[in-house]
Coordinates of C-alpha atoms in Angstrom, one line a residue:
Q1 CA 17.5 -30.0 -14.2
V2 CA 16.0 -26.9 -12.7
Q3 CA 17.3 -23.7 -14.2
L4 CA 16.0 -20.3 -13.3
V5 CA 17.1 -17.0 -14.9
E6 CA 16.0 -13.6 -13.5
S7 CA 16.0 -10.4 -15.4
G8 CA 14.6 -6.9 -15.3
G9 CA 16.5 -5.4 -12.4
R10 CA 17.9 -1.9 -12.8
L11 CA 18.5 1.5 -11.1
V12 CA 15.2 3.3 -10.5
K13 CA 14.0 6.3 -8.5
P14 CA 11.8 6.2 -5.4
G15 CA 8.1 5.8 -6.5
D16 CA 9.0 4.1 -9.8
S17 CA 7.6 0.8 -10.9
L18 CA 9.6 -2.2 -12.2
R19 CA 8.7 -5.7 -13.3
L20 CA 11.1 -8.6 -12.8
S21 CA 10.9 -11.8 -14.8
C22 CA 12.1 -15.3 -14.1
A23 CA 12.4 -17.8 -16.9
G24 CA 12.2 -21.4 -15.9
S25 CA 12.9 -24.7 -17.5
G26 CA 11.7 -28.3 -17.4
R27 CA 8.4 -30.0 -18.2
T28 CA 7.4 -30.0 -14.5
F29 CA 7.7 -26.2 -14.0
S30 CA 3.9 -25.8 -13.8
N31 CA 3.7 -28.3 -10.9
Y32 CA 5.6 -26.3 -8.4
A33 CA 5.0 -23.2 -6.3
M34 CA 7.4 -20.3 -7.1
A35 CA 8.8 -17.5 -5.0
W36 CA 10.8 -14.3 -5.0
C37 CA 13.3 -13.5 -2.2
R38 CA 15.7 -10.6 -1.8
Q39 CA 19.0 -10.0 -0.1
A40 CA 20.4 -6.6 0.7
P41 CA 24.2 -6.2 1.5
G42 CA 24.9 -7.4 5.1
K43 CA 21.4 -8.7 5.6
E44 CA 19.7 -12.0 5.7
R45 CA 17.7 -13.2 2.7
E46 CA 14.0 -12.2 3.0
L47 CA 11.1 -14.1 1.4
V48 CA 9.2 -11.5 -0.6
A49 CA 6.3 -13.3 -2.3
V50 CA 5.2 -16.8 -3.1
I51 CA 2.6 -18.2 -5.6
S52 CA 1.0 -21.6 -5.8
Y53 CA 1.6 -23.8 -8.9
T54 CA -1.7 -22.7 -10.5
G55 CA -1.3 -19.1 -9.5
E56 CA -4.5 -19.3 -7.4
N57 CA -2.9 -18.5 -4.1
T58 CA -0.3 -15.9 -3.1
N59 CA 1.4 -14.6 0.0
Y60 CA 3.5 -11.5 0.6
A61 CA 5.9 -10.1 3.1
D62 CA 4.4 -7.3 5.2
A63 CA 7.0 -4.9 3.8
V64 CA 5.7 -5.3 0.2
K65 CA 2.0 -5.9 0.7
G66 CA -0.1 -3.6 -1.5
R67 CA 3.0 -2.6 -3.6
F68 CA 4.3 -5.9 -5.1
T69 CA 2.4 -8.5 -7.1
I70 CA 3.6 -12.0 -8.0
S71 CA 2.2 -13.8 -11.0
R72 CA 3.0 -16.6 -13.4
D73 CA 2.5 -17.7 -16.9
N74 CA 2.9 -21.5 -16.9
A75 CA 2.6 -21.7 -20.7
K76 CA 5.7 -19.5 -20.9
K77 CA 7.4 -21.1 -17.9
T78 CA 7.8 -17.6 -16.4
V79 CA 7.1 -16.0 -13.0
Y80 CA 6.9 -12.2 -12.6
L81 CA 7.2 -9.7 -9.8
Q82 CA 5.5 -6.4 -10.4
M83 CA 6.9 -3.8 -8.1
N84 CA 5.1 -0.5 -7.6
G85 CA 5.9 2.4 -5.4
L86 CA 9.5 1.3 -4.9
E87 CA 11.4 2.6 -1.9
P88 CA 15.1 2.8 -1.1
E89 CA 14.5 0.0 1.4
D90 CA 13.6 -2.3 -1.5
T91 CA 17.2 -2.2 -2.8
A92 CA 18.5 -5.7 -3.0
V93 CA 19.4 -8.6 -5.2
Y94 CA 16.2 -10.4 -6.1
Y95 CA 16.1 -14.1 -6.6
C96 CA 13.6 -16.4 -8.1
G97 CA 13.0 -19.8 -6.5
R98 CA 11.2 -23.0 -7.1
H99 CA 9.4 -25.0 -4.4
G100 CA 11.0 -28.2 -3.2
G101 CA 7.8 -30.2 -3.2
G102 CA 7.0 -30.2 0.6
T103 CA 3.7 -29.5 2.3
T104 CA 4.4 -25.9 3.3
W105 CA 5.0 -23.0 1.1
R106 CA 5.4 -19.8 3.1
K107 CA 9.0 -20.1 4.3
L108 CA 12.3 -19.5 2.6
V109 CA 13.5 -23.0 3.3
D110 CA 10.5 -24.4 1.4
Y111 CA 12.2 -23.3 -1.9
T112 CA 15.2 -25.3 -2.8
Y113 CA 16.2 -24.1 -6.3
W114 CA 17.3 -20.5 -7.0
G115 CA 18.5 -18.4 -9.9
Q116 CA 21.5 -16.1 -10.0
G117 CA 19.6 -13.0 -9.0
T118 CA 19.0 -9.6 -10.5
Q119 CA 20.0 -6.3 -8.9
V120 CA 17.3 -3.7 -8.0
T121 CA 18.6 -0.4 -6.9
V122 CA 16.2 2.4 -5.7
S123 CA 18.2 5.5 -5.3
S124 CA 17.0 8.5 -3.3

């Protein structure tokens, strides 16, 4: 019973900041790495950021390094994506995912549970 619900997406202007939230469920939430990916219309899904189960280690796609920050609050069973300096190229549906329990954590296929997504639109 893994349930993930994203929120926070909206229409913003280039250069704006936005924070996405992902509310999880289950007593084992804190034992799994979490991730954010995104998908723009007509494009493949892209892994944006990942975070270890403790929050100690993170990894980012080159396109968002220095602008996005992933974090988590295990007490609240929530993972966040802070997005600064948004660009039109960041426009996409953003999804929150939970790791599947394997030994690797930097690929999209490592995450087997996903939420419904939240739309982020950066309009120029």
